[in-house]
Amino acid sequence: MIPHREEIRGLVTAHSKGFEVGAMWNTDGSKTWHQRYDHPLWGLEGYFSDLGNDALGMQGALSIFTRLPSFRRPHFSAYWHFGIGAGYSNATWDLETNNKAIVLGSHFNATLSLGYYTELCIAERLSIAAGLRMTHLSNGSVVVPNLGTNNAALSLGCRYSIKDEAISSNRPNIPAVRGMQINVGYAAGIRQNQPAGGPTHLVHTLSLAGAYRFNYGSSVLLGTDFFYNTSIRPFLIRDNGSYTTRDLIQMGLFAGYAQHFDRMEFRIMAGYYLKNGYSGNGSLYHRFGFRYRIADHFMVQLHLKTHFAKADYPEIGIVWYRGR
């Protein structure tokens, strides 16, 4: 386990061990994004690992993932791996029974996996696979404590193809997609403050943004956020003795990048608070997540807002857009 915070360095007492098992399918080239990303794989996987410390217990996760080819030859291939899903930890923080396990405050969590895998074909349908992988579990500060876990692994395994893999070597013309988009979005999130066991706070977000799509796969973003953040109320009372409704309003300016996969886009953004009544988290914030187009001019979104490596809250919302 990677000790990404000084508070958990003492919990890393041994190497973790685990396994993953899954099923993968080749994209068939019927969609433009299949061609744009050189016929990626997609699949479902189960993941299980201990964390090398009895206080931290064991973790499991079920994820959907994609593997984007970075190198592909008849007998050797390499892939970038991106996965997202739901995770479970059998050990959580408890003041009386497990007060050392400060990394997670809930059994159920979100999981994110990033990796790089290589495959060497040794028979007609059998390949040996080796890779590097990072698996992250966190509940996004919905329940604290929530330092999260980052488990880095070197993996070795095999892949068996049930049927012949027919992958076209043709690279058809990818349509040129350029243009501006404007969008207005609303999202809601929840979080707890330290210490553990306190109330849950609601955060509302209104975002106004523009995006310029400079090719089929990529866009750059620029916009402004308005937050109505009830979670900072206790800190305002602590620091100032009182607060007004206006003190709960935060405003930020952000820039970002989006990667497009047909109806879905993955987004990463960095923002600066223009107005912020509580400075305990600094002047910068970040968001990453995805949007999915459900109809003409409407998308749903799921993001995680953070202050660098510290999760602030997850948010879910709806977006109206106009343009490319």
Coordinates of C-alpha atoms in Angstrom, one line a residue:
M1 CA 0.0 0.0 0.0
I2 CA 1.3 3.4 -0.9
P3 CA 1.5 5.7 2.1
H4 CA 0.1 8.9 0.4
R5 CA -0.4 10.6 3.8
E6 CA 2.1 10.8 6.6
E7 CA -0.7 9.7 9.0
I8 CA -0.8 6.2 7.5
R9 CA 2.9 5.6 7.0
G10 CA 3.0 3.5 10.2
L11 CA 0.1 1.2 8.8
V12 CA 2.2 0.0 5.9
T13 CA 3.8 -3.1 7.6
A14 CA 4.0 -5.7 4.8
H15 CA 3.4 -6.2 1.1
S16 CA -0.2 -6.8 0.0
K17 CA -1.2 -9.9 -2.0
G18 CA -4.2 -10.4 -4.2
F19 CA -5.7 -11.4 -7.6
E20 CA -7.9 -10.2 -10.3
V21 CA -10.2 -12.1 -12.7
G22 CA -12.2 -10.8 -15.5
A23 CA -13.8 -11.1 -19.0
M24 CA -12.9 -8.8 -21.9
W25 CA -14.4 -8.2 -25.3
N26 CA -13.0 -6.5 -28.4
T27 CA -14.8 -3.5 -29.8
D28 CA -16.1 -4.4 -33.3
G29 CA -15.3 -1.1 -35.0
S30 CA -18.9 -0.1 -35.5
K31 CA -18.5 3.2 -33.7
T32 CA -16.1 6.0 -34.5
W33 CA -14.5 5.9 -31.1
H34 CA -13.6 2.3 -31.6
Q35 CA -11.6 3.4 -34.7
R36 CA -10.2 6.5 -33.1
Y37 CA -8.7 4.6 -30.2
D38 CA -7.5 1.6 -32.3
H39 CA -10.1 -0.9 -31.3
P40 CA -9.9 -0.9 -27.5
L41 CA -11.0 -3.7 -25.2
W42 CA -13.7 -3.4 -22.6
G43 CA -14.7 -5.7 -19.8
L44 CA -15.8 -6.6 -16.3
E45 CA -13.4 -7.6 -13.5
G46 CA -13.3 -8.7 -9.9
Y47 CA -10.4 -7.6 -7.7
F48 CA -9.4 -8.9 -4.3
S49 CA -6.4 -8.0 -2.1
D50 CA -5.3 -7.7 1.5
L51 CA -3.4 -4.6 2.6
G52 CA -0.6 -6.2 4.6
N53 CA -2.1 -5.2 8.0
D54 CA -4.8 -6.8 10.0
A55 CA -6.2 -3.4 11.1
L56 CA -6.8 -2.5 7.4
G57 CA -8.3 -5.9 6.5
M58 CA -9.1 -7.0 3.0
Q59 CA -10.7 -5.3 0.0
G60 CA -12.7 -6.4 -3.0
A61 CA -14.1 -4.5 -6.0
L62 CA -16.2 -5.1 -9.1
S63 CA -15.4 -2.7 -12.0
I64 CA -16.1 -2.0 -15.6
F65 CA -12.9 -1.1 -17.5
T66 CA -11.4 -0.3 -20.9
R67 CA -7.9 -1.0 -22.2
L68 CA -6.6 1.3 -24.9
P69 CA -3.9 -0.1 -27.1
S70 CA -0.6 1.8 -27.0
F71 CA 1.2 -0.9 -29.1
R72 CA -0.2 -3.8 -31.0
R73 CA 1.5 -6.5 -33.1
P74 CA 0.5 -10.0 -33.9
H75 CA 2.3 -11.6 -31.0
F76 CA 2.8 -8.7 -28.6
S77 CA 0.6 -5.9 -27.4
A78 CA 0.5 -3.2 -24.7
Y79 CA -2.5 -1.5 -23.2
W80 CA -3.4 1.4 -20.9
H81 CA -6.0 0.2 -18.3
F82 CA -8.8 2.5 -16.9
G83 CA -11.4 1.1 -14.5
I84 CA -14.2 2.4 -12.3
G85 CA -16.6 0.5 -10.0
A86 CA -17.7 -0.3 -6.5
G87 CA -15.5 -1.5 -3.7
Y88 CA -15.9 -3.1 -0.3
S89 CA -13.6 -3.2 2.7
N90 CA -14.2 -5.6 5.6
A91 CA -12.3 -3.3 8.0
T92 CA -13.3 0.3 8.8
W93 CA -12.4 2.8 11.4
D94 CA -14.2 2.4 14.8
L95 CA -13.3 4.4 17.9
E96 CA -13.6 1.4 20.2
T97 CA -12.7 -1.6 18.1
N98 CA -10.4 -0.4 15.3
N99 CA -9.2 3.1 15.9
K100 CA -6.0 2.5 13.9
A101 CA -7.8 2.0 10.6
I102 CA -8.1 5.7 9.8
V103 CA -8.1 5.2 6.0
L104 CA -11.8 4.4 5.5
G105 CA -14.9 5.2 7.4
S106 CA -17.4 3.0 5.4
H107 CA -17.5 -0.5 4.2
F108 CA -18.8 0.5 0.7
N109 CA -16.6 2.7 -1.4
A110 CA -15.9 3.8 -5.0
T111 CA -12.9 2.3 -6.7
L112 CA -10.7 3.6 -9.5
S113 CA -8.0 1.5 -11.2
L114 CA -5.2 2.7 -13.5
G115 CA -2.6 0.5 -15.1
Y116 CA -0.4 -0.6 -17.9
Y117 CA -0.4 -4.2 -19.2
T118 CA 1.6 -6.1 -21.7
E119 CA 0.7 -9.4 -23.4
L120 CA 2.8 -12.0 -25.2
C121 CA 1.0 -14.6 -27.3
I122 CA 2.5 -18.0 -26.6
A123 CA -0.2 -20.1 -28.3
E124 CA -3.0 -19.6 -30.8
R125 CA -5.4 -18.3 -28.1
L126 CA -3.3 -18.1 -25.0
S127 CA -1.3 -15.0 -23.9
I128 CA 0.9 -14.3 -20.8
A129 CA 0.1 -10.9 -19.3
A130 CA 2.2 -8.7 -17.0
G131 CA 1.4 -5.3 -15.8
L132 CA 1.6 -2.4 -13.3
R133 CA -1.6 -1.3 -11.6
M134 CA -2.8 1.2 -9.0
T135 CA -6.2 0.6 -7.3
H136 CA -7.8 3.4 -5.2
L137 CA -10.7 3.0 -2.8
S138 CA -12.5 6.0 -1.3
N139 CA -16.0 7.1 -0.3
G140 CA -15.3 10.8 -1.3
S141 CA -15.7 12.0 2.3
V142 CA -19.3 11.0 2.4
V143 CA -18.3 9.3 5.6
V144 CA -15.1 10.2 7.5
P145 CA -12.4 9.3 8.1
N146 CA -11.6 9.0 4.4
L147 CA -7.9 9.1 3.7
G148 CA -8.5 6.4 1.1
T149 CA -6.2 3.6 0.1
N150 CA -3.8 3.3 -2.9
N151 CA -2.6 -0.2 -3.6
A152 CA 0.2 -0.5 -6.1
A153 CA 0.8 -3.9 -7.7
L154 CA 2.9 -5.8 -10.1
S155 CA 0.8 -8.5 -11.7
L156 CA 1.4 -11.7 -13.7
G157 CA -1.3 -13.7 -15.3
C158 CA -2.8 -15.1 -18.5
R159 CA -5.6 -14.5 -21.0
Y160 CA -7.4 -17.1 -23.0
S161 CA -9.4 -16.1 -26.1
I162 CA -12.6 -18.1 -26.5
K163 CA -12.8 -17.3 -30.2
D164 CA -10.4 -15.9 -32.8
E165 CA -9.8 -12.2 -32.5
A166 CA -10.5 -10.5 -35.8
I167 CA -9.1 -6.9 -35.6
S168 CA -9.1 -4.8 -38.7
S169 CA -5.8 -3.2 -39.6
N170 CA -7.5 -0.5 -41.6
R171 CA -7.6 3.0 -40.2
P172 CA -10.6 4.8 -41.7
N173 CA -10.9 8.5 -41.8
I174 CA -11.9 9.9 -38.5
P175 CA -14.4 12.8 -38.9
A176 CA -13.1 16.2 -38.2
V177 CA -15.1 17.5 -35.2
R178 CA -14.5 21.1 -34.2
G179 CA -16.6 23.8 -32.6
M180 CA -17.7 25.5 -29.5
Q181 CA -20.1 24.3 -26.8
I182 CA -21.8 26.2 -24.0
N183 CA -23.3 24.4 -21.0
V184 CA -25.1 25.1 -17.8
G185 CA -25.1 22.4 -15.1
Y186 CA -26.5 21.8 -11.6
A187 CA -25.0 19.2 -9.2
A188 CA -25.6 18.2 -5.6
G189 CA -23.1 16.5 -3.2
I190 CA -22.8 15.4 0.4
R191 CA -19.9 15.2 2.9
Q192 CA -19.0 14.8 6.5
N193 CA -16.5 16.9 8.5
Q194 CA -14.1 15.6 11.0
P195 CA -14.4 14.3 13.7
A196 CA -16.2 11.2 12.6
G197 CA -19.8 10.7 13.5
G198 CA -20.9 14.2 12.8
P199 CA -23.8 15.4 10.6
T200 CA -24.0 15.1 6.8
H201 CA -23.8 18.4 4.9
L202 CA -25.3 19.2 1.5
V203 CA -23.5 21.2 -1.2
H204 CA -25.1 22.7 -4.3
T205 CA -23.1 23.6 -7.4
L206 CA -24.1 25.7 -10.4
S207 CA -21.6 25.7 -13.3
L208 CA -21.5 27.9 -16.4
A209 CA -18.9 26.8 -18.9
G210 CA -17.7 26.9 -22.5
A211 CA -15.8 24.1 -24.3
Y212 CA -13.8 24.1 -27.5
R213 CA -13.6 20.8 -29.2
F214 CA -10.5 20.8 -31.4
N215 CA -10.7 17.2 -32.7
Y216 CA -12.8 14.1 -32.4
G217 CA -11.3 13.0 -29.1
S218 CA -10.5 16.2 -27.2
S219 CA -11.9 19.4 -25.8
V220 CA -10.5 22.2 -23.6
L221 CA -12.8 23.8 -20.9
L222 CA -13.2 27.2 -19.2
G223 CA -15.9 28.2 -16.8
T224 CA -17.1 29.4 -13.5
D225 CA -18.6 27.6 -10.5
F226 CA -21.0 28.9 -7.8
F227 CA -21.1 26.7 -4.7
Y228 CA -23.6 26.9 -1.8
N229 CA -21.6 24.9 0.7
T230 CA -23.2 24.2 4.0
S231 CA -20.2 22.0 5.1
I232 CA -18.2 25.2 5.9
R233 CA -20.8 26.5 8.3
P234 CA -19.1 24.9 11.5
F235 CA -15.7 26.3 10.5
L236 CA -17.2 29.8 10.0
I237 CA -18.8 29.7 13.4
R238 CA -15.6 28.4 15.0
D239 CA -13.4 31.0 13.4
N240 CA -15.7 34.1 13.3
G241 CA -18.4 33.3 16.0
S242 CA -21.2 33.6 13.4
Y243 CA -22.0 33.5 9.7
T244 CA -24.5 34.7 7.1
T245 CA -26.0 32.9 4.2
R246 CA -23.7 34.8 1.8
D247 CA -20.7 33.4 3.7
L248 CA -21.8 29.9 2.5
I249 CA -21.5 31.0 -1.2
Q250 CA -18.2 30.2 -2.9
M251 CA -17.2 31.2 -6.4
G252 CA -14.5 29.7 -8.5
L253 CA -12.9 30.0 -12.0
F254 CA -11.8 26.7 -13.6
A255 CA -10.0 25.3 -16.7
G256 CA -10.0 21.7 -17.8
Y257 CA -9.7 19.0 -20.4
A258 CA -12.2 16.4 -21.7
Q259 CA -11.6 13.2 -23.6
H260 CA -14.5 12.0 -25.7
F261 CA -15.8 8.4 -26.2
D262 CA -19.0 8.7 -28.3
R263 CA -21.7 9.8 -25.8
M264 CA -19.3 9.8 -22.8
E265 CA -16.6 12.2 -21.9
F266 CA -14.0 12.0 -19.1
R267 CA -13.1 15.4 -17.6
I268 CA -10.4 16.8 -15.3
M269 CA -10.5 20.4 -14.1
A270 CA -8.5 22.7 -11.9
G271 CA -10.1 25.8 -10.3
Y272 CA -9.3 28.9 -8.2
Y273 CA -11.6 30.3 -5.6
L274 CA -12.5 33.9 -6.4
K275 CA -14.8 34.1 -3.3
N276 CA -14.3 31.8 -0.4
G277 CA -15.3 32.6 3.2
Y278 CA -13.3 29.6 4.6
S279 CA -9.7 29.4 3.6
G280 CA -8.8 26.2 5.4
N281 CA -8.6 24.2 2.2
G282 CA -6.5 26.7 0.3
S283 CA -7.3 28.7 -2.9
L284 CA -7.2 25.8 -5.4
Y285 CA -9.7 23.0 -6.0
H286 CA -10.0 20.2 -8.5
R287 CA -12.7 18.0 -10.1
F288 CA -12.6 14.9 -12.2
G289 CA -15.3 12.5 -13.4
F290 CA -17.4 12.0 -16.5
R291 CA -20.5 13.2 -18.3
Y292 CA -22.9 11.1 -20.4
R293 CA -25.2 12.4 -23.1
I294 CA -28.7 11.1 -22.5
A295 CA -30.6 13.2 -25.1
D296 CA -30.1 16.1 -27.4
H297 CA -28.9 19.0 -25.3
F298 CA -28.9 17.1 -22.0
M299 CA -26.2 15.2 -20.1
V300 CA -25.8 13.6 -16.7
Q301 CA -22.6 14.0 -14.7
L302 CA -20.7 12.4 -11.8
H303 CA -17.7 14.2 -10.4
L304 CA -15.4 14.1 -7.4
K305 CA -14.3 17.5 -6.1
T306 CA -11.0 17.5 -4.2
H307 CA -8.4 19.8 -2.8
F308 CA -5.3 18.2 -4.4
A309 CA -5.2 14.6 -2.9
K310 CA -7.9 15.4 -0.3
A311 CA -11.4 14.5 -1.3
D312 CA -14.0 17.1 -0.7
Y313 CA -17.3 15.4 -1.9
P314 CA -18.8 13.5 -4.8
E315 CA -21.5 15.2 -6.8
I316 CA -24.1 14.1 -9.3
G317 CA -26.1 16.4 -11.6
I318 CA -27.6 17.3 -14.9
V319 CA -26.3 19.6 -17.7
W320 CA -28.0 21.5 -20.5
Y321 CA -25.7 22.1 -23.5
R322 CA -25.7 23.7 -26.9
G323 CA -23.1 23.1 -29.6
R324 CA -20.5 20.3 -30.5

